[in-house]
mmCIF file of C-alpha atoms in Angstrom:
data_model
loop_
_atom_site.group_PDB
_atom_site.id
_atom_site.type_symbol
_atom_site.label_atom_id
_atom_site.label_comp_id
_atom_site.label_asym_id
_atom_site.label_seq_id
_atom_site.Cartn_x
_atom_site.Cartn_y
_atom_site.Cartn_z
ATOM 1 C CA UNK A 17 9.549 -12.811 14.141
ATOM 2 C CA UNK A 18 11.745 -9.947 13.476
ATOM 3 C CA UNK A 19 11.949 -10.683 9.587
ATOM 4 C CA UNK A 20 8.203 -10.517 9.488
ATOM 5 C CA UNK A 21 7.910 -7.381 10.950
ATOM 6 C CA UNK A 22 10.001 -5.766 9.188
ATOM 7 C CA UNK A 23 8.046 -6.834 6.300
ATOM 8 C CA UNK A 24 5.219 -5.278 7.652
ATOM 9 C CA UNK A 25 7.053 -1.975 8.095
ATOM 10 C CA UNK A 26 9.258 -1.423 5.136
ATOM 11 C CA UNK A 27 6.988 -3.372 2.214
ATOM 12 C CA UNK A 28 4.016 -2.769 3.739
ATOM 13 C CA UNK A 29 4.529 1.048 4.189
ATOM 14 C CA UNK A 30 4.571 0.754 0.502
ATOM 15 C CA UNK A 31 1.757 -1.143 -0.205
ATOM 16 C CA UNK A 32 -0.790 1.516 2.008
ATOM 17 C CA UNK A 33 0.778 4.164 0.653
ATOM 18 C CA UNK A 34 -0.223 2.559 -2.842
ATOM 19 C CA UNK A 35 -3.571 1.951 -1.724
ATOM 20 C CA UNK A 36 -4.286 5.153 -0.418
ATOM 21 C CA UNK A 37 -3.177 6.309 -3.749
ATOM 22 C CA UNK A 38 -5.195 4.736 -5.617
ATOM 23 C CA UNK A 39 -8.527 5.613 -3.184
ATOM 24 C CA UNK A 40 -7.423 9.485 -3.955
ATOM 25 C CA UNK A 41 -6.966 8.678 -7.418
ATOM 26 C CA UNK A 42 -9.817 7.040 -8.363
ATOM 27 C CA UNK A 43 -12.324 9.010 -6.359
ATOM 28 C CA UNK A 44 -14.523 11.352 -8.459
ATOM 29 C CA UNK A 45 -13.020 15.203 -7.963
ATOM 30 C CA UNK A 46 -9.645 16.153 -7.569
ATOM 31 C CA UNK A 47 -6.910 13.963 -5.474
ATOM 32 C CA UNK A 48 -6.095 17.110 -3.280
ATOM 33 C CA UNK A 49 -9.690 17.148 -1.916
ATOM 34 C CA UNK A 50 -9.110 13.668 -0.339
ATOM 35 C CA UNK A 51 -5.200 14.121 1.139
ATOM 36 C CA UNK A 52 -6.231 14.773 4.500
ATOM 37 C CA UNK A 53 -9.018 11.639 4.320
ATOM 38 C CA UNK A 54 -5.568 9.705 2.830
ATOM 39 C CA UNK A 55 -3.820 10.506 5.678
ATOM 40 C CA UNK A 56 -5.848 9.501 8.427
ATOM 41 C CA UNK A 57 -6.758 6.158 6.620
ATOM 42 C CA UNK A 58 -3.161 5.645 6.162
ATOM 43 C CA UNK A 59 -1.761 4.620 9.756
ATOM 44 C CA UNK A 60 -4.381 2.289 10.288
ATOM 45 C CA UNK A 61 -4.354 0.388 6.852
ATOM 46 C CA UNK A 62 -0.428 0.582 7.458
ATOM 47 C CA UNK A 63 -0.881 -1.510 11.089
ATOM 48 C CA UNK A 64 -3.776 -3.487 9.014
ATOM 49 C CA UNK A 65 -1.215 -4.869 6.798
ATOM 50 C CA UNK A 66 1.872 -4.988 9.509
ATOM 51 C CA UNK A 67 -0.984 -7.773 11.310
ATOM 52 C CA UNK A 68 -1.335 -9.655 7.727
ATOM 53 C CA UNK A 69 2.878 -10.074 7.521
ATOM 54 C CA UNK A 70 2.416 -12.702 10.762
ATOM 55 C CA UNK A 71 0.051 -14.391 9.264
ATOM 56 C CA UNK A 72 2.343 -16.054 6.665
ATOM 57 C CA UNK A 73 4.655 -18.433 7.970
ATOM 58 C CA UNK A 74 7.742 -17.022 7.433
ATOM 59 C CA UNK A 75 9.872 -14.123 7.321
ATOM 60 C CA UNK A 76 10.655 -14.941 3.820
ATOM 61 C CA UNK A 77 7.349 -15.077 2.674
ATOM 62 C CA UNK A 78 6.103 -11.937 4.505
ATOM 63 C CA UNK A 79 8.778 -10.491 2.279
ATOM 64 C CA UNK A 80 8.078 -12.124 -1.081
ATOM 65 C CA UNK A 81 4.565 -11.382 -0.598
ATOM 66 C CA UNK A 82 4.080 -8.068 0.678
ATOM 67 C CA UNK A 83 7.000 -6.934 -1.724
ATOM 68 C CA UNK A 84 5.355 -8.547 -4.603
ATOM 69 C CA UNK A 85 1.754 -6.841 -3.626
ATOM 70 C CA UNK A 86 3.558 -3.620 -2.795
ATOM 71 C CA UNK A 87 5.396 -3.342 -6.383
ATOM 72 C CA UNK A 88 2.027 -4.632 -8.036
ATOM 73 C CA UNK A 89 0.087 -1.469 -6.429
ATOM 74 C CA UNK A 90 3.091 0.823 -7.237
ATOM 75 C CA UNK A 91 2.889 -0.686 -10.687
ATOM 76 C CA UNK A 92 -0.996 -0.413 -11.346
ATOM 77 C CA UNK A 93 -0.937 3.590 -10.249
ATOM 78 C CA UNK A 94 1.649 3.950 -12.625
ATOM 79 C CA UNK A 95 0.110 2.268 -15.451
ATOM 80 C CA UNK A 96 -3.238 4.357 -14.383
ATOM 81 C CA UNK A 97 -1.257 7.657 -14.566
ATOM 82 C CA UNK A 98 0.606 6.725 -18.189
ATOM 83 C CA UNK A 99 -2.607 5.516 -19.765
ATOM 84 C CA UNK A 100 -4.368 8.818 -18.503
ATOM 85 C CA UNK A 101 -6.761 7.450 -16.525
ATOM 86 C CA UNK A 102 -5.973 9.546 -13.612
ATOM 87 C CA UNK A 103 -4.005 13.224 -13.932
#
């Protein structure tokens, strides 16, 4: 139980954070205009995914997969920012 939620709380701080991003990235305008929207739809999506890491069946999964979703969101808002997509 405990190794599950922590893998809602460390990997999937991560993976809202990298999903707010990309909502304020991709949104027409500039990202400032939508940091206090980000912020408010942060704490929720953040418990949102802490509820997903019981779902899997173990606290070694929780981690593999919310690490592996986490890094792939980090890795897609970098890619967006080198290829220029988003400034």
């Amino acid at each position: 139980m405990w190794a599950r939620a922590s893998a809602g709380i460390v990997p999937g701080f991560f993976l809202a954070a990298a999903l707010v991003g990309m909502v304020s990235w991709l949104l027409p305008g500039a990202w400032e205009s939508t940091m206090v929207a980000g912020l408010l739809a942060f704490f929720p999506l953040w418990i949102g995914v802490f509820c997903v890491a019981f779902r899997f069946s173990s606290g070694a999964r929780a981690w593999a997969g919310l690490s592996a979703l986490a890094l792939s969101a980090l890795g897609l808002l970098w890619l967006l920012q080198r290829s220029g997509w988003v400034r």
